[in-house]
Tab-separated table of C-alpha atoms in Angstrom:
chain	number	residue	atom	x	y	z
T	1	UNK	CA	0.000	0.000	0.000
T	2	UNK	CA	1.244	3.454	-0.889
T	3	UNK	CA	-0.042	6.392	1.105
T	4	UNK	CA	-1.116	9.667	-0.405
T	5	UNK	CA	-3.171	12.576	0.851
T	6	UNK	CA	-5.332	15.321	-0.548
T	7	UNK	CA	-3.607	18.666	-0.351
T	8	UNK	CA	-5.589	21.001	1.951
T	9	UNK	CA	-6.575	23.716	-0.520
T	10	UNK	CA	-10.114	24.381	0.735
T	11	UNK	CA	-9.460	25.042	4.428
T	12	UNK	CA	-10.561	21.552	5.386
T	13	UNK	CA	-12.655	18.568	4.316
T	14	UNK	CA	-15.611	18.871	6.677
T	15	UNK	CA	-18.812	20.499	5.529
T	16	UNK	CA	-20.193	20.745	9.076
T	17	UNK	CA	-17.176	22.135	10.942
T	18	UNK	CA	-16.429	25.784	10.374
T	19	UNK	CA	-12.806	26.252	11.417
T	20	UNK	CA	-10.605	23.184	11.049
T	21	UNK	CA	-7.345	24.981	11.886
T	22	UNK	CA	-5.985	24.381	8.387
T	23	UNK	CA	-6.008	27.670	6.467
T	24	UNK	CA	-6.219	27.553	2.652
T	25	UNK	CA	-2.804	29.193	2.197
T	26	UNK	CA	0.345	28.224	0.335
T	27	UNK	CA	2.284	28.389	3.627
T	28	UNK	CA	0.074	25.765	5.247
T	29	UNK	CA	0.066	23.536	2.142
T	30	UNK	CA	3.868	23.743	2.019
T	31	UNK	CA	4.181	22.840	5.705
T	32	UNK	CA	1.902	19.823	5.252
T	33	UNK	CA	3.626	18.478	2.121
T	34	UNK	CA	7.169	18.920	3.456
T	35	UNK	CA	6.329	17.097	6.695
T	36	UNK	CA	4.367	14.397	4.852
T	37	UNK	CA	7.360	13.731	2.629
T	38	UNK	CA	9.462	13.128	5.763
T	39	UNK	CA	6.781	10.900	7.305
T	40	UNK	CA	6.718	8.513	4.339
T	41	UNK	CA	3.785	9.683	2.205
T	42	UNK	CA	4.231	8.945	-1.505
T	43	UNK	CA	1.737	11.234	-3.218
T	44	UNK	CA	-0.347	14.347	-2.820
T	45	UNK	CA	-3.487	14.948	-4.875
T	46	UNK	CA	-4.308	18.572	-5.621
T	47	UNK	CA	-7.967	19.042	-6.516
T	48	UNK	CA	-8.753	21.578	-9.235
T	49	UNK	CA	-11.840	23.603	-8.348
T	50	UNK	CA	-12.189	27.351	-8.823
T	51	UNK	CA	-14.953	27.573	-6.209
T	52	UNK	CA	-14.758	26.154	-2.707
T	53	UNK	CA	-16.931	23.044	-2.760
T	54	UNK	CA	-16.364	22.293	0.943
T	55	UNK	CA	-16.702	25.573	2.833
T	56	UNK	CA	-19.080	27.346	0.448
T	57	UNK	CA	-18.490	29.224	-2.783
T	58	UNK	CA	-17.619	32.519	-1.065
T	59	UNK	CA	-14.761	30.915	0.910
T	60	UNK	CA	-11.066	31.004	-0.061
T	61	UNK	CA	-9.438	28.153	-1.981
T	62	UNK	CA	-6.091	27.671	-3.727
T	63	UNK	CA	-5.662	27.252	-7.493
T	64	UNK	CA	-4.251	23.810	-8.290
T	65	UNK	CA	-1.652	24.325	-11.014
T	66	UNK	CA	0.177	27.349	-9.638
T	67	UNK	CA	0.190	25.649	-6.224
T	68	UNK	CA	1.601	22.457	-7.783
T	69	UNK	CA	4.451	24.350	-9.455
T	70	UNK	CA	5.268	26.122	-6.181
T	71	UNK	CA	5.287	22.860	-4.226
T	72	UNK	CA	7.341	21.029	-6.870
T	73	UNK	CA	10.100	23.548	-6.186
T	74	UNK	CA	10.140	22.991	-2.399
T	75	UNK	CA	9.875	19.171	-2.251
T	76	UNK	CA	12.254	16.370	-3.224
T	77	UNK	CA	10.570	13.022	-3.713
T	78	UNK	CA	6.790	13.151	-3.284
T	79	UNK	CA	4.595	12.657	-6.367
T	80	UNK	CA	2.447	15.707	-7.135
T	81	UNK	CA	-0.789	14.543	-8.759
T	82	UNK	CA	-2.756	17.535	-9.971
T	83	UNK	CA	-6.309	17.437	-11.271
T	84	UNK	CA	-7.103	18.898	-14.677
T	85	UNK	CA	-10.544	19.453	-16.171
T	86	UNK	CA	-10.657	19.583	-19.968
T	87	UNK	CA	-13.714	21.875	-20.011
T	88	UNK	CA	-11.504	24.750	-18.770
T	89	UNK	CA	-8.256	24.212	-20.672
T	90	UNK	CA	-6.490	24.174	-24.009
T	91	UNK	CA	-4.744	20.754	-24.097
T	92	UNK	CA	-1.662	22.027	-25.955
T	93	UNK	CA	-1.057	24.640	-23.249
T	94	UNK	CA	-1.670	22.046	-20.511
T	95	UNK	CA	0.782	19.657	-22.220
T	96	UNK	CA	3.387	22.426	-22.098
T	97	UNK	CA	2.654	23.337	-18.465
T	98	UNK	CA	2.704	19.680	-17.362
T	99	UNK	CA	6.008	19.022	-19.144
T	100	UNK	CA	7.453	22.105	-17.488
T	101	UNK	CA	6.352	21.118	-13.960
T	102	UNK	CA	7.580	17.565	-14.614
T	103	UNK	CA	11.015	18.992	-15.490
T	104	UNK	CA	10.921	21.354	-12.506
T	105	UNK	CA	10.098	18.487	-10.128
T	106	UNK	CA	12.577	15.984	-11.571
T	107	UNK	CA	9.850	13.705	-12.964
T	108	UNK	CA	7.347	13.766	-10.077
T	109	UNK	CA	4.355	15.437	-11.738
T	110	UNK	CA	1.257	13.399	-12.646
T	111	UNK	CA	-2.278	14.283	-13.727
T	112	UNK	CA	-5.714	13.329	-12.455
T	113	UNK	CA	-8.061	13.884	-15.399
T	114	UNK	CA	-11.562	14.934	-14.307
T	115	UNK	CA	-14.353	15.446	-16.814
T	116	UNK	CA	-16.189	17.952	-14.582
T	117	UNK	CA	-19.497	17.855	-12.706
T	118	UNK	CA	-20.309	21.322	-11.306
T	119	UNK	CA	-22.455	23.426	-13.636
T	120	UNK	CA	-22.553	26.519	-11.373
T	121	UNK	CA	-18.768	26.718	-11.350
T	122	UNK	CA	-18.699	26.319	-15.131
T	123	UNK	CA	-21.115	29.269	-15.471
T	124	UNK	CA	-18.927	31.445	-13.287
T	125	UNK	CA	-15.625	30.449	-14.907
T	126	UNK	CA	-16.642	30.020	-18.543
T	127	UNK	CA	-16.265	26.240	-18.696
T	128	UNK	CA	-17.926	24.503	-21.634
T	129	UNK	CA	-20.297	22.382	-19.542
T	130	UNK	CA	-22.121	19.999	-21.895
T	131	UNK	CA	-24.025	16.741	-21.339
T	132	UNK	CA	-22.210	13.944	-19.472
T	133	UNK	CA	-21.167	11.808	-22.470
T	134	UNK	CA	-20.082	14.826	-24.498
T	135	UNK	CA	-17.802	15.893	-21.641
T	136	UNK	CA	-16.122	12.505	-22.020
T	137	UNK	CA	-15.874	12.913	-25.806
T	138	UNK	CA	-13.956	16.117	-25.112
T	139	UNK	CA	-11.770	14.294	-22.577
T	140	UNK	CA	-10.838	11.684	-25.219
T	141	UNK	CA	-9.592	14.408	-27.572
T	142	UNK	CA	-7.863	16.224	-24.711
T	143	UNK	CA	-5.904	13.086	-23.765
T	144	UNK	CA	-5.016	12.321	-27.380
T	145	UNK	CA	-3.569	15.824	-27.792
T	146	UNK	CA	-1.560	15.559	-24.537
T	147	UNK	CA	-0.090	12.202	-25.489
T	148	UNK	CA	0.638	13.248	-29.059
T	149	UNK	CA	2.498	16.381	-28.008
T	150	UNK	CA	4.509	14.583	-25.318
T	151	UNK	CA	5.582	11.885	-27.749
T	152	UNK	CA	5.887	13.324	-31.265
T	153	UNK	CA	8.427	15.857	-32.435
T	154	UNK	CA	5.719	17.695	-34.414
T	155	UNK	CA	2.050	16.978	-33.837
T	156	UNK	CA	-1.169	18.008	-35.579
T	157	UNK	CA	-4.705	17.188	-34.458
T	158	UNK	CA	-8.079	17.782	-36.091
T	159	UNK	CA	-10.933	16.880	-33.782
T	160	UNK	CA	-14.397	18.139	-32.960
T	161	UNK	CA	-13.157	20.130	-29.931
T	162	UNK	CA	-9.486	20.792	-30.664
T	163	UNK	CA	-7.454	21.643	-33.733
T	164	UNK	CA	-3.690	22.233	-33.679
T	165	UNK	CA	-1.262	22.414	-36.578
T	166	UNK	CA	2.396	21.281	-36.699
T	167	UNK	CA	2.849	21.910	-32.985
T	168	UNK	CA	6.249	21.482	-31.359
T	169	UNK	CA	6.623	20.901	-27.634
T	170	UNK	CA	10.031	21.083	-25.974
T	171	UNK	CA	11.252	20.148	-23.509
T	172	UNK	CA	9.282	16.933	-23.245
T	173	UNK	CA	8.342	15.598	-19.787
T	174	UNK	CA	11.032	13.588	-17.989
T	175	UNK	CA	8.546	10.712	-17.561
T	176	UNK	CA	8.249	8.770	-20.791
T	177	UNK	CA	6.088	8.025	-22.689
T	178	UNK	CA	4.048	10.374	-20.489
T	179	UNK	CA	3.467	11.517	-16.912
T	180	UNK	CA	1.058	9.039	-15.293
T	181	UNK	CA	-2.546	9.830	-16.239
T	182	UNK	CA	-4.902	8.982	-13.379
T	183	UNK	CA	-8.670	9.244	-13.709
T	184	UNK	CA	-11.809	8.248	-11.867
T	185	UNK	CA	-15.255	7.567	-13.286
T	186	UNK	CA	-18.216	5.336	-12.545
T	187	UNK	CA	-20.341	5.678	-15.673
T	188	UNK	CA	-19.993	3.232	-18.550
T	189	UNK	CA	-18.581	5.986	-20.774
T	190	UNK	CA	-16.122	7.057	-18.066
T	191	UNK	CA	-14.804	3.528	-17.615
T	192	UNK	CA	-14.407	3.054	-21.368
T	193	UNK	CA	-12.324	6.231	-21.654
T	194	UNK	CA	-10.170	5.430	-18.611
T	195	UNK	CA	-9.490	1.818	-19.577
T	196	UNK	CA	-8.549	2.913	-23.111
T	197	UNK	CA	-6.489	6.068	-22.539
T	198	UNK	CA	-5.381	6.351	-18.900
T	199	UNK	CA	-2.705	4.646	-16.793
T	200	UNK	CA	-4.258	4.421	-13.317
T	201	UNK	CA	-7.712	4.365	-11.719
T	202	UNK	CA	-8.853	6.579	-8.838
T	203	UNK	CA	-11.990	5.756	-6.846
T	204	UNK	CA	-14.197	7.534	-4.353
T	205	UNK	CA	-14.375	5.875	-0.951
T	206	UNK	CA	-16.154	2.523	-1.004
T	207	UNK	CA	-16.554	-0.680	0.996
T	208	UNK	CA	-14.084	-3.522	0.420
T	209	UNK	CA	-16.652	-5.357	-1.745
T	210	UNK	CA	-17.411	-2.251	-3.829
T	211	UNK	CA	-13.706	-1.625	-4.429
T	212	UNK	CA	-13.057	-5.278	-5.254
T	213	UNK	CA	-15.783	-5.179	-7.924
T	214	UNK	CA	-14.468	-1.934	-9.444
T	215	UNK	CA	-10.891	-3.215	-9.618
T	216	UNK	CA	-12.009	-6.515	-11.208
T	217	UNK	CA	-14.122	-4.598	-13.735
T	218	UNK	CA	-11.257	-2.322	-14.793
T	219	UNK	CA	-8.744	-5.186	-14.970
T	220	UNK	CA	-11.156	-7.087	-17.193
T	221	UNK	CA	-11.583	-4.085	-19.494
T	222	UNK	CA	-7.803	-3.775	-19.919
T	223	UNK	CA	-7.544	-7.505	-20.706
T	224	UNK	CA	-10.248	-7.270	-23.364
T	225	UNK	CA	-8.403	-4.313	-24.928
T	226	UNK	CA	-5.170	-6.337	-24.734
T	227	UNK	CA	-3.467	-3.471	-22.885
T	228	UNK	CA	-0.944	-3.775	-20.066
T	229	UNK	CA	-2.339	-3.665	-16.521
T	230	UNK	CA	-3.241	-0.296	-15.005
T	231	UNK	CA	-0.343	1.031	-12.935
T	232	UNK	CA	-2.358	1.589	-9.770
T	233	UNK	CA	-5.742	1.568	-8.061
T	234	UNK	CA	-6.235	4.439	-5.601
T	235	UNK	CA	-9.096	5.232	-3.231
T	236	UNK	CA	-10.097	8.394	-1.381
T	237	UNK	CA	-10.646	7.824	2.336
T	238	UNK	CA	-11.256	9.973	5.383
T	239	UNK	CA	-9.364	8.699	8.415
T	240	UNK	CA	-10.234	9.121	12.113
T	241	UNK	CA	-7.553	7.491	14.264
T	242	UNK	CA	-7.880	7.646	18.063
T	243	UNK	CA	-6.578	5.738	21.082
T	244	UNK	CA	-9.978	4.125	21.623
T	245	UNK	CA	-12.848	3.198	19.313
T	246	UNK	CA	-15.196	5.240	21.500
T	247	UNK	CA	-13.169	8.445	20.931
T	248	UNK	CA	-13.071	7.786	17.190
T	249	UNK	CA	-16.860	7.329	17.058
T	250	UNK	CA	-17.385	10.548	19.041
T	251	UNK	CA	-15.337	12.414	16.437
T	252	UNK	CA	-17.361	10.764	13.654
T	253	UNK	CA	-20.558	11.969	15.326
T	254	UNK	CA	-19.160	15.498	15.660
T	255	UNK	CA	-18.203	15.841	11.989
T	256	UNK	CA	-21.430	14.412	10.551
T	257	UNK	CA	-23.887	16.579	12.533
T	258	UNK	CA	-25.240	18.995	9.928
T	259	UNK	CA	-25.467	22.588	11.171
T	260	UNK	CA	-25.848	24.582	7.956
T	261	UNK	CA	-25.864	23.725	4.274
T	262	UNK	CA	-23.295	26.160	2.796
T	263	UNK	CA	-20.940	23.328	1.901
T	264	UNK	CA	-23.715	21.315	0.244
T	265	UNK	CA	-24.341	23.628	-2.733
T	266	UNK	CA	-22.420	21.355	-5.102
T	267	UNK	CA	-24.109	18.148	-3.906
T	268	UNK	CA	-27.014	18.268	-6.345
T	269	UNK	CA	-24.678	18.679	-9.323
T	270	UNK	CA	-22.264	16.052	-8.007
T	271	UNK	CA	-25.003	13.453	-7.548
T	272	UNK	CA	-27.173	14.287	-10.577
T	273	UNK	CA	-24.547	15.061	-13.219
T	274	UNK	CA	-21.918	12.403	-12.495
T	275	UNK	CA	-23.740	9.083	-13.131
T	276	UNK	CA	-22.545	7.596	-9.834
T	277	UNK	CA	-22.840	3.897	-9.047
T	278	UNK	CA	-23.725	4.281	-5.367
T	279	UNK	CA	-26.475	6.434	-3.951
T	280	UNK	CA	-24.744	9.205	-2.007
T	281	UNK	CA	-26.296	9.863	1.381
T	282	UNK	CA	-26.206	13.345	2.899
T	283	UNK	CA	-24.102	11.886	5.745
T	284	UNK	CA	-21.596	10.542	3.175
T	285	UNK	CA	-21.408	14.038	1.721
T	286	UNK	CA	-20.482	15.548	5.122
T	287	UNK	CA	-16.949	14.562	4.154
T	288	UNK	CA	-15.469	15.043	0.696
T	289	UNK	CA	-15.269	12.212	-1.900
T	290	UNK	CA	-17.366	9.621	-0.001
T	291	UNK	CA	-14.421	9.389	2.384
T	292	UNK	CA	-16.411	7.785	5.227
T	293	UNK	CA	-17.493	4.707	3.261
T	294	UNK	CA	-14.178	2.846	3.758
T	295	UNK	CA	-14.699	3.168	7.537
T	296	UNK	CA	-11.085	3.979	8.445
T	297	UNK	CA	-12.379	4.946	11.870
T	298	UNK	CA	-11.057	3.529	15.124
T	299	UNK	CA	-7.783	2.583	16.796
T	300	UNK	CA	-4.510	2.202	14.841
T	301	UNK	CA	-4.961	-1.583	14.942
T	302	UNK	CA	-8.561	-1.455	13.650
T	303	UNK	CA	-7.614	0.888	10.815
T	304	UNK	CA	-4.545	-1.189	9.886
T	305	UNK	CA	-6.672	-4.369	9.690
T	306	UNK	CA	-9.068	-2.578	7.385
T	307	UNK	CA	-6.210	-1.401	5.152
T	308	UNK	CA	-4.937	-4.987	4.852
T	309	UNK	CA	-8.443	-6.032	3.687
T	310	UNK	CA	-8.241	-3.432	0.912
T	311	UNK	CA	-4.745	-4.584	-0.028
T	312	UNK	CA	-6.028	-8.127	-0.439
T	313	UNK	CA	-8.551	-7.054	-3.097
T	314	UNK	CA	-5.928	-5.174	-5.103
T	315	UNK	CA	-6.053	-1.600	-3.799
T	316	UNK	CA	-2.513	-0.208	-3.763
T	317	UNK	CA	-2.871	3.466	-2.869
T	318	UNK	CA	-4.867	5.412	-0.295
T	319	UNK	CA	-5.525	9.120	-0.826
T	320	UNK	CA	-6.286	10.293	2.692
T	321	UNK	CA	-8.227	13.219	4.053
T	322	UNK	CA	-8.187	14.083	7.755
T	323	UNK	CA	-8.676	17.074	10.027
T	324	UNK	CA	-6.702	18.947	11.171
T	325	UNK	CA	-4.452	17.618	8.468
T	326	UNK	CA	-0.931	18.176	9.770
T	327	UNK	CA	-1.564	16.559	13.160
T	328	UNK	CA	-3.651	13.709	11.774
T	329	UNK	CA	-1.247	12.831	8.947
T	330	UNK	CA	1.524	12.607	11.542
T	331	UNK	CA	-0.592	10.374	13.789
T	332	UNK	CA	-1.453	8.095	10.854
T	333	UNK	CA	2.194	7.891	9.731
T	334	UNK	CA	3.519	7.103	13.207
T	335	UNK	CA	0.753	4.819	14.482
T	336	UNK	CA	-1.057	3.227	11.530
T	337	UNK	CA	1.638	2.750	8.858
T	338	UNK	CA	3.920	0.645	11.130
T	339	UNK	CA	0.905	-1.351	12.337
T	340	UNK	CA	0.030	-2.249	8.720
T	341	UNK	CA	3.619	-3.495	8.187
T	342	UNK	CA	3.413	-5.533	11.392
T	343	UNK	CA	0.092	-7.157	10.421
T	344	UNK	CA	1.327	-7.853	6.890
T	345	UNK	CA	4.394	-9.688	8.272
T	346	UNK	CA	2.193	-11.688	10.643
T	347	UNK	CA	-0.126	-12.688	7.803
T	348	UNK	CA	2.720	-13.712	5.514
T	349	UNK	CA	4.381	-15.866	8.205
T	350	UNK	CA	1.029	-17.605	8.855
T	351	UNK	CA	0.811	-18.555	5.184
């Protein structure tokens, strides 16, 4: 299991807790990522949203790509996975920016391709928000342009959404043939696009059985296409680690008690425009990205056992959210990560 975390760009992950003591500033993000790198985290995921989906649209939030470039310059080994939404970007320019950050970071920059789900944000920021399947048609072209520019010396493309002529891109990314392209999607169209054009699959939080089914489905799709296996299967998860189960459950109760609905403005778009497989409950939505479904709630031992269950079904990366992030990432690194190692050794000696 590799451990990643969501970069705190929104001022927290909890829709029902006003001040989580994690300001949406570059200084705080830098402090978190530099410590996390020391504590053994492999990856950070930087969400790309121009409006704050967690604390309400009038609240501060950091822009993903400029933040990623800044953090690439002040870190040494952690992978910086940054989301990109085709409805807002010219793919040739993004190919150039990504190659540049990959060079700047020494080959640590990767992309999480998101087809977009929030129509209100698109209205405010001029995104071309079309019907679900058409957003994926655009994503296909977007990915083809990225890959073409990263690989070919001179590249032209004539699609429905994008046209470029004899384009040169130099320098190329350090990672060849391309920086890892992660993506998540639960619709049939989404899975087709990801299994055909992407390198790794990212999932919202789910139960062990749900994740097992999704991994099997995507592996099967790659086999049918006669493509090499996806490089990784990641899952978002919110973690509550405490000395006793009772304390952990008290914290769970605290963060899921709904006080006002400012942070829920995007929920209708997220649930109605994304073609999700599971029904999202309002309690699930108290925390970002269905992070409570994996139930990483309890003592270090309980959480470690749960992580081993996910490992057994093929999950190989966790993308954690927690609050307040600095303190909780440290607790997880020092108490849960070693416990997972310990349990894994025990299991392997038993077999």
